[in-house]
């Protein structure tokens, strides 16, 4: 079971949605042995993939990209043609008290691209990152923003970069940080048998 000790972060867990980063899709493609584990995860959580991950998963010169990653990219594309969602679709599902599809692809809207731009420029202004550094975070920014609007927790093995976006979120008047909860692939596997809580799961990782 996934949990959080951050009162604000609860809103990202109540709909039982997990937003998978490209690093997880790549790892999953390399380790088909975790297929069974993800089947168990889907009994309780819906898995959301971002269409922007097509620019990372299986991306490489012909004959150089891992064959399983290329197949994962193709399946992501096919799923996006059949089972696509955005923030409005997910909001309407929640209003109707209907479960999110077990696996679906999230298409970023213009609002999310613009919000991602705003987040990246905030990293330049507040954390003094260079433009070159934030360019390397562009796809992370869109995944983070889409997960936020999808009210989903992020699953990633790139915690350090994603936490940069949590760090620029303004705190509530009570002082509680407005954090989107994040879990690693290892956390998801552990949560099949025990409780894993954010942000305690990130101790020593971020």
Short mmCIF file of C-alpha atoms in Angstrom, two decimals:
data_model
loop_
_atom_site.label_atom_id
_atom_site.label_comp_id
_atom_site.label_asym_id
_atom_site.label_seq_id
_atom_site.Cartn_x
_atom_site.Cartn_y
_atom_site.Cartn_z
CA UNK A 1 0.00 0.00 0.00
CA UNK A 2 1.20 3.50 -0.84
CA UNK A 3 0.70 6.25 1.72
CA UNK A 4 1.93 9.70 2.70
CA UNK A 5 2.55 11.57 5.93
CA UNK A 6 2.08 14.86 4.05
CA UNK A 7 -1.55 15.97 4.42
CA UNK A 8 -1.52 17.86 1.12
CA UNK A 9 -0.11 14.91 -0.83
CA UNK A 10 -3.14 12.79 0.00
CA UNK A 11 -5.03 14.32 -2.94
CA UNK A 12 -2.63 12.54 -5.30
CA UNK A 13 -3.27 9.12 -3.79
CA UNK A 14 -7.02 9.10 -3.22
CA UNK A 15 -7.86 8.28 -6.86
CA UNK A 16 -5.44 5.31 -6.95
CA UNK A 17 -3.53 6.60 -9.99
CA UNK A 18 0.17 6.07 -10.70
CA UNK A 19 1.90 8.16 -13.37
CA UNK A 20 4.84 6.22 -14.82
CA UNK A 21 7.95 8.16 -15.84
CA UNK A 22 9.99 7.10 -18.88
CA UNK A 23 12.69 5.60 -16.64
CA UNK A 24 10.15 3.11 -15.30
CA UNK A 25 8.91 2.21 -18.78
CA UNK A 26 12.49 1.59 -19.86
CA UNK A 27 13.19 -0.52 -16.78
CA UNK A 28 9.95 -2.45 -17.29
CA UNK A 29 10.90 -3.20 -20.89
CA UNK A 30 14.31 -4.46 -19.77
CA UNK A 31 12.82 -6.63 -17.03
CA UNK A 32 9.75 -8.49 -18.28
CA UNK A 33 9.95 -10.42 -15.02
CA UNK A 34 8.10 -7.52 -13.35
CA UNK A 35 5.04 -8.01 -15.58
CA UNK A 36 3.40 -10.12 -12.88
CA UNK A 37 4.14 -7.47 -10.26
CA UNK A 38 2.50 -4.77 -12.37
CA UNK A 39 -0.52 -7.01 -12.83
CA UNK A 40 -0.80 -7.12 -9.04
CA UNK A 41 -0.37 -3.34 -8.83
CA UNK A 42 -3.21 -2.84 -11.32
CA UNK A 43 -5.63 -4.62 -9.04
CA UNK A 44 -5.58 -1.48 -6.89
CA UNK A 45 -4.03 1.27 -9.00
CA UNK A 46 -4.50 2.59 -12.53
CA UNK A 47 -1.31 3.13 -14.52
CA UNK A 48 -1.00 6.33 -16.55
CA UNK A 49 1.69 6.81 -19.18
CA UNK A 50 2.57 10.11 -20.85
CA UNK A 51 2.58 10.35 -24.64
CA UNK A 52 5.70 12.55 -24.34
CA UNK A 53 7.60 9.41 -23.25
CA UNK A 54 7.66 8.41 -26.92
CA UNK A 55 10.64 10.79 -27.16
CA UNK A 56 12.64 8.74 -24.62
CA UNK A 57 11.55 5.11 -24.60
CA UNK A 58 13.31 3.09 -27.30
CA UNK A 59 14.71 6.29 -28.81
CA UNK A 60 17.97 5.64 -30.62
CA UNK A 61 19.64 5.05 -33.94
CA UNK A 62 18.17 2.18 -36.01
CA UNK A 63 19.59 -1.08 -34.76
CA UNK A 64 21.04 0.56 -31.64
CA UNK A 65 17.95 1.05 -29.47
CA UNK A 66 17.03 -1.93 -27.29
CA UNK A 67 14.44 -4.05 -29.11
CA UNK A 68 12.25 -4.41 -26.03
CA UNK A 69 12.23 -0.63 -25.54
CA UNK A 70 11.22 -0.13 -29.17
CA UNK A 71 8.34 -2.56 -28.62
CA UNK A 72 7.37 -0.66 -25.46
CA UNK A 73 7.28 2.58 -27.46
CA UNK A 74 5.05 0.95 -30.08
CA UNK A 75 2.68 -0.35 -27.41
CA UNK A 76 2.59 3.13 -25.85
CA UNK A 77 1.62 4.59 -29.22
CA UNK A 78 -1.05 1.93 -29.80
CA UNK A 79 -2.47 2.46 -26.31
CA UNK A 80 -2.59 6.19 -26.96
CA UNK A 81 -4.78 5.58 -30.00
CA UNK A 82 -7.20 3.41 -28.02
CA UNK A 83 -7.26 4.69 -24.46
CA UNK A 84 -6.26 8.35 -24.18
CA UNK A 85 -7.08 10.68 -21.29
CA UNK A 86 -6.39 14.21 -20.12
CA UNK A 87 -7.20 16.18 -16.97
CA UNK A 88 -10.83 16.82 -18.03
CA UNK A 89 -11.49 13.15 -18.79
CA UNK A 90 -10.04 12.11 -15.42
CA UNK A 91 -12.00 14.82 -13.60
CA UNK A 92 -15.24 13.61 -15.17
CA UNK A 93 -14.45 10.02 -14.22
CA UNK A 94 -13.95 11.12 -10.62
CA UNK A 95 -17.24 13.06 -10.62
CA UNK A 96 -19.04 9.99 -11.92
CA UNK A 97 -17.27 7.88 -9.29
CA UNK A 98 -15.86 5.67 -12.03
CA UNK A 99 -12.45 4.10 -11.90
CA UNK A 100 -9.68 5.29 -14.21
CA UNK A 101 -8.86 2.68 -16.89
CA UNK A 102 -6.29 0.14 -15.71
CA UNK A 103 -3.78 1.53 -18.17
CA UNK A 104 -4.10 4.66 -20.30
CA UNK A 105 -2.05 7.34 -22.04
CA UNK A 106 -2.19 10.98 -20.96
CA UNK A 107 -1.93 13.60 -23.69
CA UNK A 108 -0.58 16.96 -22.44
CA UNK A 109 -2.72 19.97 -23.28
CA UNK A 110 -1.56 23.51 -24.05
CA UNK A 111 -2.13 24.37 -20.38
CA UNK A 112 0.35 21.68 -19.30
CA UNK A 113 2.99 22.69 -21.82
CA UNK A 114 2.72 26.28 -20.59
CA UNK A 115 2.80 25.26 -16.92
CA UNK A 116 5.90 23.16 -17.65
CA UNK A 117 7.56 26.20 -19.19
CA UNK A 118 6.67 28.18 -16.04
CA UNK A 119 8.16 25.47 -13.79
CA UNK A 120 11.39 25.38 -15.80
CA UNK A 121 11.80 29.14 -15.70
CA UNK A 122 11.15 29.05 -11.94
CA UNK A 123 14.11 26.67 -11.62
CA UNK A 124 16.25 29.25 -13.40
CA UNK A 125 15.02 32.09 -11.20
CA UNK A 126 14.83 30.34 -7.80
CA UNK A 127 17.43 27.58 -7.97
CA UNK A 128 19.82 29.40 -10.31
CA UNK A 129 19.95 26.56 -12.82
CA UNK A 130 21.29 27.43 -16.25
CA UNK A 131 19.08 27.38 -19.33
CA UNK A 132 21.13 24.44 -20.60
CA UNK A 133 20.45 22.53 -17.36
CA UNK A 134 16.70 23.12 -17.47
CA UNK A 135 16.53 22.11 -21.12
CA UNK A 136 17.59 18.63 -19.98
CA UNK A 137 14.57 18.63 -17.63
CA UNK A 138 11.95 19.49 -20.24
CA UNK A 139 10.37 16.05 -20.48
CA UNK A 140 10.51 15.66 -16.70
CA UNK A 141 8.66 18.96 -16.41
CA UNK A 142 5.82 17.83 -18.66
CA UNK A 143 5.50 14.47 -16.86
CA UNK A 144 5.44 16.26 -13.49
CA UNK A 145 2.80 18.75 -14.64
CA UNK A 146 0.60 16.07 -16.21
CA UNK A 147 0.84 13.91 -13.07
CA UNK A 148 -0.14 16.94 -10.96
CA UNK A 149 -3.22 17.63 -13.08
CA UNK A 150 -4.07 13.93 -13.22
CA UNK A 151 -4.00 13.83 -9.41
CA UNK A 152 -1.60 10.91 -9.60
CA UNK A 153 1.57 9.94 -7.75
CA UNK A 154 4.72 9.74 -9.86
CA UNK A 155 6.66 6.51 -10.20
CA UNK A 156 10.24 7.23 -11.26
CA UNK A 157 13.82 6.12 -10.77
CA UNK A 158 14.87 9.73 -11.32
CA UNK A 159 13.81 11.11 -7.95
CA UNK A 160 16.53 13.75 -7.75
CA UNK A 161 15.38 15.66 -10.85
CA UNK A 162 11.66 15.36 -10.13
CA UNK A 163 12.12 16.66 -6.59
CA UNK A 164 13.39 19.92 -8.09
CA UNK A 165 9.81 20.63 -9.17
CA UNK A 166 8.40 19.84 -5.73
CA UNK A 167 10.97 22.19 -4.21
CA UNK A 168 9.62 25.21 -6.12
CA UNK A 169 5.99 24.67 -5.05
CA UNK A 170 4.73 27.25 -2.56
CA UNK A 171 3.85 26.02 0.93
CA UNK A 172 0.37 26.22 2.37
CA UNK A 173 -0.22 28.96 5.00
CA UNK A 174 0.08 26.19 7.61
CA UNK A 175 3.61 25.49 6.40
CA UNK A 176 2.76 22.12 4.83
CA UNK A 177 4.67 21.69 1.56
CA UNK A 178 2.54 21.26 -1.56
CA UNK A 179 4.27 18.11 -2.72
CA UNK A 180 3.36 15.61 -5.39
CA UNK A 181 4.25 12.19 -3.87
CA UNK A 182 6.95 10.18 -5.64
CA UNK A 183 7.85 6.53 -5.48
CA UNK A 184 10.54 4.43 -7.10
CA UNK A 185 10.05 1.15 -8.92
CA UNK A 186 11.44 -0.60 -5.83
CA UNK A 187 8.86 1.20 -3.68
CA UNK A 188 6.03 -0.06 -5.89
CA UNK A 189 7.25 -3.63 -5.58
CA UNK A 190 7.64 -3.27 -1.80
CA UNK A 191 4.15 -1.79 -1.51
CA UNK A 192 2.68 -5.08 -2.70
CA UNK A 193 3.51 -6.53 0.72
CA UNK A 194 3.87 -3.56 3.08
CA UNK A 195 3.13 0.15 3.44
CA UNK A 196 5.48 2.58 1.72
CA UNK A 197 5.03 6.23 2.71
CA UNK A 198 6.12 9.48 1.05
CA UNK A 199 8.38 11.32 1.84
CA UNK A 200 9.91 8.80 4.24
CA UNK A 201 10.62 6.51 1.28
CA UNK A 202 13.04 9.08 -0.13
CA UNK A 203 15.34 9.30 2.90
CA UNK A 204 18.87 9.29 1.52
CA UNK A 205 17.73 9.12 -2.10
CA UNK A 206 16.77 12.60 -3.27
#
